[in-house]
Amino acid sequence: MDAVDIREVGPRDGLQAEAPVSVDDRVRLIEALLEAGVRHIEACSFVSPKAVPSMAGAADVMARVPRAPQYRYAALVPNLKGAELALDAGVDELTVTISASPTYNQRNVKMSIEESLAQIEKICAVATSTDVPVDAIVSCAFGSPYEGAIDPADVAGLARRLVGGGAARITYADTTGMATPPLIETLVNTAGTVDGLHLHDNRGTALVNAYAALQLGVRRFDTSVGGLGGSPFAEGAAGNLATEELVYLLDDVGYSTGIDLCRLLEASAMVAGIIGHPVVSRLAEAGVR
Ligand code: MG
């Protein structure tokens, strides 16, 4: 049975969009995810707490999460300072973002794409010297709320430059949920290979896109427990693909994830309690078959 690597982004991408919750609750959520069999987690972001109050205390989170060789913790870093803090905190992977949409990049990180590329190269140099891989997440890879359609050749070209600059992996993000299976296929064919996808469900296409990507050989997905999360900088960007909805599908289609769906639903129920409102995941609502 083929294995699919699920990178759970709820503790970072998910909780970032919510009112701040305590470090205790963030660690408790990560522990519940580990108990469900999740092994790859974007745990936090080393960003200014003034800019993103919900991600304050990232080093405290990293100091308290359970450690084992099979657990992989990623942290999002916006700049070199954040990368140094994350490496000091002992993360296993850095994630950086750059947008295929020039306007989105300018609004999201206040830099041109060229400026972002230069900064990511510096982050890669520091990370590589400590053997920590950098995963570059290319946002708006299937369309932008500002420019509309984005040429897949431009997206693939940006990915090539990121790899040339030292990124170990590329994750293509459908930041505002614009992708459909033909667009997934076009990007896979244009890029040659797609290592990872970060799908959003704004238009109800996240799962069908994941299924299409599986047929095309993609074996790594970012998902968020409960479907938590969005981007504060792109209107209508709510709705990461829910981890439990993808695991439900993968279990039946015949891919192994190592994740126990019932335990995962317990983590999903826990996160609803932590954020104080129901999650958007339909599987959490309907339950398992
Ligand atoms: Mg997301």
mmCIF file of C-alpha atoms and ligand atoms in Angstrom:
data_model
loop_
_atom_site.group_PDB
_atom_site.id
_atom_site.type_symbol
_atom_site.label_atom_id
_atom_site.label_comp_id
_atom_site.label_asym_id
_atom_site.label_seq_id
_atom_site.Cartn_x
_atom_site.Cartn_y
_atom_site.Cartn_z
ATOM 1 C CA MET A 1 0.000 0.000 0.000
ATOM 2 C CA ASP A 2 1.379 3.412 -0.958
ATOM 3 C CA ALA A 3 2.055 5.776 1.905
ATOM 4 C CA VAL A 4 0.853 9.359 1.917
ATOM 5 C CA ASP A 5 2.667 11.930 4.042
ATOM 6 C CA ILE A 6 0.179 14.183 5.774
ATOM 7 C CA ARG A 7 1.639 17.357 7.179
ATOM 8 C CA GLU A 8 -0.822 18.576 9.782
ATOM 9 C CA VAL A 9 -0.867 22.374 9.751
ATOM 10 C CA GLY A 10 -3.684 23.018 12.243
ATOM 11 C CA PRO A 11 -1.454 24.132 15.134
ATOM 12 C CA ARG A 12 0.079 26.812 12.871
ATOM 13 C CA ASP A 13 -1.987 27.621 9.768
ATOM 14 C CA GLY A 14 -5.200 26.762 11.620
ATOM 15 C CA LEU A 15 -4.723 28.458 14.968
ATOM 16 C CA GLN A 16 -3.038 31.479 13.379
ATOM 17 C CA ALA A 17 -6.424 32.513 12.007
ATOM 18 C CA GLU A 18 -8.107 32.244 15.413
ATOM 19 C CA ALA A 19 -8.076 34.421 18.516
ATOM 20 C CA PRO A 20 -4.914 33.524 20.501
ATOM 21 C CA VAL A 21 -5.105 30.371 22.637
ATOM 22 C CA SER A 22 -2.668 29.360 25.372
ATOM 23 C CA VAL A 23 0.607 27.514 24.854
ATOM 24 C CA ASP A 24 -0.898 24.785 27.065
ATOM 25 C CA ASP A 25 -3.784 24.290 24.643
ATOM 26 C CA ARG A 26 -1.484 24.368 21.616
ATOM 27 C CA VAL A 27 0.733 21.653 23.132
ATOM 28 C CA ARG A 28 -2.358 19.650 24.168
ATOM 29 C CA LEU A 29 -3.606 19.726 20.560
ATOM 30 C CA ILE A 30 -0.236 18.553 19.221
ATOM 31 C CA GLU A 31 -0.201 15.700 21.757
ATOM 32 C CA ALA A 32 -3.698 14.635 20.672
ATOM 33 C CA LEU A 33 -2.591 14.655 17.020
ATOM 34 C CA LEU A 34 0.456 12.505 17.864
ATOM 35 C CA GLU A 35 -1.828 10.082 19.703
ATOM 36 C CA ALA A 36 -3.918 9.815 16.533
ATOM 37 C CA GLY A 37 -0.784 8.779 14.629
ATOM 38 C CA VAL A 38 0.079 12.104 12.992
ATOM 39 C CA ARG A 39 3.864 12.275 12.573
ATOM 40 C CA HIS A 40 4.491 15.459 10.594
ATOM 41 C CA ILE A 41 3.216 18.694 12.121
ATOM 42 C CA GLU A 42 3.638 22.369 11.339
ATOM 43 C CA ALA A 43 3.710 23.299 15.010
ATOM 44 C CA CYS A 44 4.185 27.052 15.121
ATOM 45 C CA SER A 45 5.530 30.150 13.423
ATOM 46 C CA PHE A 46 8.531 32.184 14.541
ATOM 47 C CA VAL A 47 6.993 35.493 13.614
ATOM 48 C CA SER A 48 6.721 38.784 15.500
ATOM 49 C CA PRO A 49 4.086 38.328 18.238
ATOM 50 C CA LYS A 50 2.998 41.892 17.494
ATOM 51 C CA ALA A 51 2.231 40.967 13.877
ATOM 52 C CA VAL A 52 0.620 37.610 14.707
ATOM 53 C CA PRO A 53 -0.404 37.446 18.405
ATOM 54 C CA SER A 54 -1.792 33.900 18.059
ATOM 55 C CA MET A 55 1.698 32.556 17.309
ATOM 56 C CA ALA A 56 3.418 34.137 20.354
ATOM 57 C CA GLY A 57 5.413 31.669 22.453
ATOM 58 C CA ALA A 58 6.600 29.485 19.558
ATOM 59 C CA ALA A 59 9.805 28.556 21.410
ATOM 60 C CA ASP A 60 7.731 27.545 24.454
ATOM 61 C CA VAL A 61 5.583 25.291 22.260
ATOM 62 C CA MET A 62 8.689 23.652 20.765
ATOM 63 C CA ALA A 63 10.249 23.187 24.221
ATOM 64 C CA ARG A 64 7.198 21.298 25.437
ATOM 65 C CA VAL A 65 6.094 19.053 22.568
ATOM 66 C CA PRO A 66 6.970 15.342 22.844
ATOM 67 C CA ARG A 67 10.115 14.404 20.922
ATOM 68 C CA ALA A 68 10.849 11.118 19.156
ATOM 69 C CA PRO A 69 12.826 10.260 16.030
ATOM 70 C CA GLN A 70 9.632 9.608 14.072
ATOM 71 C CA TYR A 71 8.084 12.982 14.947
ATOM 72 C CA ARG A 72 8.792 15.784 12.486
ATOM 73 C CA TYR A 73 8.034 19.341 13.526
ATOM 74 C CA ALA A 74 7.970 22.133 10.981
ATOM 75 C CA ALA A 75 7.892 25.838 11.788
ATOM 76 C CA LEU A 76 6.984 28.669 9.461
ATOM 77 C CA VAL A 77 9.586 31.426 9.389
ATOM 78 C CA PRO A 78 9.092 34.827 7.743
ATOM 79 C CA ASN A 79 12.736 35.921 7.775
ATOM 80 C CA LEU A 80 16.304 35.096 8.816
ATOM 81 C CA LYS A 81 15.717 36.099 12.435
ATOM 82 C CA GLY A 82 12.743 33.733 12.637
ATOM 83 C CA ALA A 83 14.796 30.970 11.014
ATOM 84 C CA GLU A 84 17.542 31.362 13.607
ATOM 85 C CA LEU A 85 15.021 31.247 16.463
ATOM 86 C CA ALA A 86 13.342 28.165 14.964
ATOM 87 C CA LEU A 87 16.674 26.355 14.514
ATOM 88 C CA ASP A 88 17.625 27.232 18.116
ATOM 89 C CA ALA A 89 14.293 25.729 19.210
ATOM 90 C CA GLY A 90 15.191 22.454 17.485
ATOM 91 C CA VAL A 91 12.649 22.276 14.680
ATOM 92 C CA ASP A 92 13.047 19.482 12.106
ATOM 93 C CA GLU A 93 11.945 21.482 9.074
ATOM 94 C CA LEU A 94 11.484 25.125 8.127
ATOM 95 C CA THR A 95 8.617 26.296 5.981
ATOM 96 C CA VAL A 96 8.828 29.566 4.081
ATOM 97 C CA THR A 97 6.220 31.137 1.853
ATOM 98 C CA ILE A 98 6.470 33.003 -1.389
ATOM 99 C CA SER A 99 3.618 33.780 -3.716
ATOM 100 C CA ALA A 100 3.304 33.150 -7.418
ATOM 101 C CA SER A 101 1.066 36.245 -7.341
ATOM 102 C CA PRO A 102 3.109 39.479 -7.164
ATOM 103 C CA THR A 103 0.302 41.445 -5.485
ATOM 104 C CA TYR A 104 -0.404 38.715 -2.938
ATOM 105 C CA ASN A 105 3.304 38.515 -2.106
ATOM 106 C CA GLN A 106 3.498 42.272 -1.632
ATOM 107 C CA ARG A 107 0.447 42.292 0.662
ATOM 108 C CA ASN A 108 1.333 39.106 2.554
ATOM 109 C CA VAL A 109 5.033 39.708 3.235
ATOM 110 C CA LYS A 110 5.521 43.291 1.965
ATOM 111 C CA MET A 111 8.202 42.242 -0.496
ATOM 112 C CA SER A 112 8.506 41.757 -4.230
ATOM 113 C CA ILE A 113 8.908 38.168 -5.431
ATOM 114 C CA GLU A 114 12.597 38.901 -6.158
ATOM 115 C CA GLU A 115 13.103 40.202 -2.614
ATOM 116 C CA SER A 116 11.404 37.105 -1.197
ATOM 117 C CA LEU A 117 13.607 34.824 -3.306
ATOM 118 C CA ALA A 118 16.740 36.562 -2.026
ATOM 119 C CA GLN A 119 15.582 36.217 1.572
ATOM 120 C CA ILE A 120 14.643 32.548 1.179
ATOM 121 C CA GLU A 121 18.096 31.866 -0.243
ATOM 122 C CA LYS A 122 19.632 33.311 2.938
ATOM 123 C CA ILE A 123 17.305 31.208 5.113
ATOM 124 C CA CYS A 124 18.242 28.092 3.116
ATOM 125 C CA ALA A 125 21.949 28.779 3.612
ATOM 126 C CA VAL A 126 21.540 28.974 7.406
ATOM 127 C CA ALA A 127 19.220 25.947 7.592
ATOM 128 C CA THR A 128 21.307 23.759 5.320
ATOM 129 C CA SER A 129 24.383 24.365 7.495
ATOM 130 C CA THR A 130 22.427 22.685 10.326
ATOM 131 C CA ASP A 131 20.952 19.934 8.103
ATOM 132 C CA VAL A 132 17.396 21.194 8.507
ATOM 133 C CA PRO A 133 15.452 21.093 5.214
ATOM 134 C CA VAL A 134 13.532 24.107 3.954
ATOM 135 C CA ASP A 135 10.126 23.556 2.360
ATOM 136 C CA ALA A 136 9.155 26.491 0.162
ATOM 137 C CA ILE A 137 5.399 26.922 -0.064
ATOM 138 C CA VAL A 138 4.357 28.636 -3.294
ATOM 139 C CA SER A 139 1.061 30.339 -2.558
ATOM 140 C CA CYS A 140 -1.591 31.232 -5.148
ATOM 141 C CA ALA A 141 -0.126 28.486 -7.359
ATOM 142 C CA PHE A 142 -3.520 27.916 -9.012
ATOM 143 C CA GLY A 143 -4.807 31.473 -9.168
ATOM 144 C CA SER A 144 -4.708 34.771 -7.324
ATOM 145 C CA PRO A 145 -7.467 36.906 -5.844
ATOM 146 C CA TYR A 146 -5.646 39.884 -7.420
ATOM 147 C CA GLU A 147 -4.273 38.786 -10.801
ATOM 148 C CA GLY A 148 -6.730 35.960 -11.466
ATOM 149 C CA ALA A 149 -5.181 33.105 -13.450
ATOM 150 C CA ILE A 150 -1.467 32.492 -12.868
ATOM 151 C CA ASP A 151 0.529 30.945 -15.712
ATOM 152 C CA PRO A 152 1.634 27.432 -14.620
ATOM 153 C CA ALA A 153 4.933 28.029 -16.455
ATOM 154 C CA ASP A 154 5.581 30.988 -14.132
ATOM 155 C CA VAL A 155 4.724 28.852 -11.095
ATOM 156 C CA ALA A 156 7.032 26.053 -12.223
ATOM 157 C CA GLY A 157 9.753 28.581 -13.015
ATOM 158 C CA LEU A 158 9.494 30.057 -9.527
ATOM 159 C CA ALA A 159 9.751 26.551 -8.046
ATOM 160 C CA ARG A 160 12.908 25.858 -10.061
ATOM 161 C CA ARG A 161 14.500 29.054 -8.781
ATOM 162 C CA LEU A 162 13.593 28.115 -5.197
ATOM 163 C CA VAL A 163 15.234 24.707 -5.578
ATOM 164 C CA GLY A 164 18.244 26.434 -7.132
ATOM 165 C CA GLY A 165 18.329 28.702 -4.083
ATOM 166 C CA GLY A 166 18.516 25.753 -1.698
ATOM 167 C CA ALA A 167 14.918 24.743 -0.965
ATOM 168 C CA ALA A 168 14.727 21.002 -0.303
ATOM 169 C CA ARG A 169 11.045 20.710 -1.183
ATOM 170 C CA ILE A 170 8.317 22.688 -2.880
ATOM 171 C CA THR A 171 4.703 22.719 -1.761
ATOM 172 C CA TYR A 172 2.183 24.264 -4.140
ATOM 173 C CA ALA A 173 -0.604 26.034 -2.285
ATOM 174 C CA ASP A 174 -4.102 26.727 -3.550
ATOM 175 C CA THR A 175 -4.375 29.641 -1.161
ATOM 176 C CA THR A 176 -7.854 30.778 -2.109
ATOM 177 C CA GLY A 177 -9.283 27.466 -3.285
ATOM 178 C CA MET A 178 -9.276 28.128 -7.024
ATOM 179 C CA ALA A 179 -7.874 24.808 -8.261
ATOM 180 C CA THR A 180 -9.816 22.111 -10.075
ATOM 181 C CA PRO A 181 -8.505 18.722 -11.271
ATOM 182 C CA PRO A 182 -7.546 20.002 -14.761
ATOM 183 C CA LEU A 183 -5.469 22.794 -13.162
ATOM 184 C CA ILE A 184 -3.786 20.264 -10.848
ATOM 185 C CA GLU A 185 -2.950 18.103 -13.881
ATOM 186 C CA THR A 186 -1.622 21.063 -15.848
ATOM 187 C CA LEU A 187 0.692 22.104 -13.024
ATOM 188 C CA VAL A 188 1.971 18.547 -12.501
ATOM 189 C CA ASN A 189 2.664 18.265 -16.231
ATOM 190 C CA THR A 190 4.272 21.711 -16.429
ATOM 191 C CA ALA A 191 6.411 21.329 -13.291
ATOM 192 C CA GLY A 192 7.350 17.741 -14.182
ATOM 193 C CA THR A 193 6.794 16.593 -10.637
ATOM 194 C CA VAL A 194 4.796 17.886 -7.696
ATOM 195 C CA ASP A 195 6.124 16.870 -4.318
ATOM 196 C CA GLY A 196 3.490 18.420 -2.077
ATOM 197 C CA LEU A 197 0.149 20.212 -2.194
ATOM 198 C CA HIS A 198 -1.556 22.566 0.235
ATOM 199 C CA LEU A 199 -5.218 22.589 -0.736
ATOM 200 C CA HIS A 200 -8.048 24.870 0.343
ATOM 201 C CA ASP A 201 -11.744 24.106 0.127
ATOM 202 C CA ASN A 202 -13.227 27.564 -0.507
ATOM 203 C CA ARG A 203 -15.038 26.342 -3.613
ATOM 204 C CA GLY A 204 -15.642 22.776 -2.457
ATOM 205 C CA THR A 205 -12.918 21.262 -4.649
ATOM 206 C CA ALA A 206 -10.178 20.380 -2.146
ATOM 207 C CA LEU A 207 -10.941 16.658 -1.874
ATOM 208 C CA VAL A 208 -11.510 16.111 -5.572
ATOM 209 C CA ASN A 209 -8.236 17.950 -6.216
ATOM 210 C CA ALA A 210 -6.467 15.689 -3.721
ATOM 211 C CA TYR A 211 -7.919 12.639 -5.467
ATOM 212 C CA ALA A 212 -6.787 13.923 -8.861
ATOM 213 C CA ALA A 213 -3.325 14.621 -7.462
ATOM 214 C CA LEU A 214 -3.071 11.101 -6.022
ATOM 215 C CA GLN A 215 -3.741 9.673 -9.497
ATOM 216 C CA LEU A 216 -0.884 11.863 -10.777
ATOM 217 C CA GLY A 217 1.560 10.575 -8.160
ATOM 218 C CA VAL A 218 1.426 13.304 -5.503
ATOM 219 C CA ARG A 219 2.074 11.738 -2.097
ATOM 220 C CA ARG A 220 2.305 14.653 0.329
ATOM 221 C CA PHE A 221 -0.494 16.947 1.460
ATOM 222 C CA ASP A 222 -0.878 19.752 3.967
ATOM 223 C CA THR A 223 -4.147 19.443 5.872
ATOM 224 C CA SER A 224 -5.608 21.006 8.989
ATOM 225 C CA VAL A 225 -7.539 19.205 11.709
ATOM 226 C CA GLY A 226 -11.161 20.323 11.632
ATOM 227 C CA GLY A 227 -10.479 22.271 8.438
ATOM 228 C CA LEU A 228 -9.207 25.095 10.627
ATOM 229 C CA GLY A 229 -7.511 28.093 9.121
ATOM 230 C CA GLY A 230 -7.238 30.620 6.367
ATOM 231 C CA SER A 231 -5.179 33.631 5.473
ATOM 232 C CA PRO A 232 -5.836 37.015 7.056
ATOM 233 C CA PHE A 233 -4.427 38.666 3.915
ATOM 234 C CA ALA A 234 -6.690 37.116 1.295
ATOM 235 C CA GLU A 235 -10.411 37.557 1.514
ATOM 236 C CA GLY A 236 -12.219 34.256 1.359
ATOM 237 C CA ALA A 237 -9.085 32.261 2.102
ATOM 238 C CA ALA A 238 -10.677 30.299 4.920
ATOM 239 C CA GLY A 239 -10.795 26.554 4.757
ATOM 240 C CA ASN A 240 -7.750 24.336 4.694
ATOM 241 C CA LEU A 241 -8.614 20.819 3.576
ATOM 242 C CA ALA A 242 -9.632 19.023 6.788
ATOM 243 C CA THR A 243 -7.213 16.284 7.822
ATOM 244 C CA GLU A 244 -10.036 13.934 8.793
ATOM 245 C CA GLU A 245 -11.746 14.344 5.405
ATOM 246 C CA LEU A 246 -8.581 13.400 3.517
ATOM 247 C CA VAL A 247 -7.785 10.487 5.861
ATOM 248 C CA TYR A 248 -11.355 9.186 5.437
ATOM 249 C CA LEU A 249 -10.861 9.164 1.670
ATOM 250 C CA LEU A 250 -7.322 7.722 1.762
ATOM 251 C CA ASP A 251 -8.391 4.869 4.059
ATOM 252 C CA ASP A 252 -10.964 3.729 1.481
ATOM 253 C CA VAL A 253 -8.896 4.375 -1.624
ATOM 254 C CA GLY A 254 -6.077 2.351 -0.099
ATOM 255 C CA TYR A 255 -3.274 4.676 0.935
ATOM 256 C CA SER A 256 -1.657 4.379 4.336
ATOM 257 C CA THR A 257 -1.191 7.442 6.505
ATOM 258 C CA GLY A 258 -0.530 5.884 9.910
ATOM 259 C CA ILE A 259 -3.411 7.967 11.233
ATOM 260 C CA ASP A 260 -6.310 6.486 13.213
ATOM 261 C CA LEU A 261 -9.431 8.281 12.010
ATOM 262 C CA CYS A 262 -11.402 7.844 15.241
ATOM 263 C CA ARG A 263 -8.575 9.253 17.350
ATOM 264 C CA LEU A 264 -8.181 12.063 14.839
ATOM 265 C CA LEU A 265 -11.857 12.962 15.260
ATOM 266 C CA GLU A 266 -11.205 13.196 19.001
ATOM 267 C CA ALA A 267 -8.470 15.749 18.242
ATOM 268 C CA SER A 268 -10.899 17.577 15.951
ATOM 269 C CA ALA A 269 -13.490 17.728 18.749
ATOM 270 C CA MET A 270 -10.777 18.949 21.092
ATOM 271 C CA VAL A 271 -9.808 21.788 18.797
ATOM 272 C CA ALA A 272 -13.433 22.943 18.589
ATOM 273 C CA GLY A 273 -13.367 23.200 22.390
ATOM 274 C CA ILE A 274 -10.063 25.090 22.324
ATOM 275 C CA ILE A 275 -11.212 27.700 19.796
ATOM 276 C CA GLY A 276 -14.701 27.907 21.278
ATOM 277 C CA HIS A 277 -16.701 27.308 18.108
ATOM 278 C CA PRO A 278 -17.530 24.375 15.823
ATOM 279 C CA VAL A 279 -15.037 23.365 13.148
ATOM 280 C CA VAL A 280 -16.016 23.446 9.465
ATOM 281 C CA SER A 281 -15.136 19.796 8.755
ATOM 282 C CA ARG A 282 -18.194 17.946 7.453
ATOM 283 C CA LEU A 283 -16.739 14.625 8.555
ATOM 284 C CA ALA A 284 -16.473 15.935 12.117
ATOM 285 C CA GLU A 285 -20.189 16.748 11.846
ATOM 286 C CA ALA A 286 -21.316 13.523 10.161
ATOM 287 C CA GLY A 287 -18.962 11.067 11.866
ATOM 288 C CA VAL A 288 -17.404 7.919 10.427
ATOM 289 C CA ARG A 289 -19.411 5.367 8.507
HETATM 290 MG MG MG B 1 -3.660 27.111 4.403
#
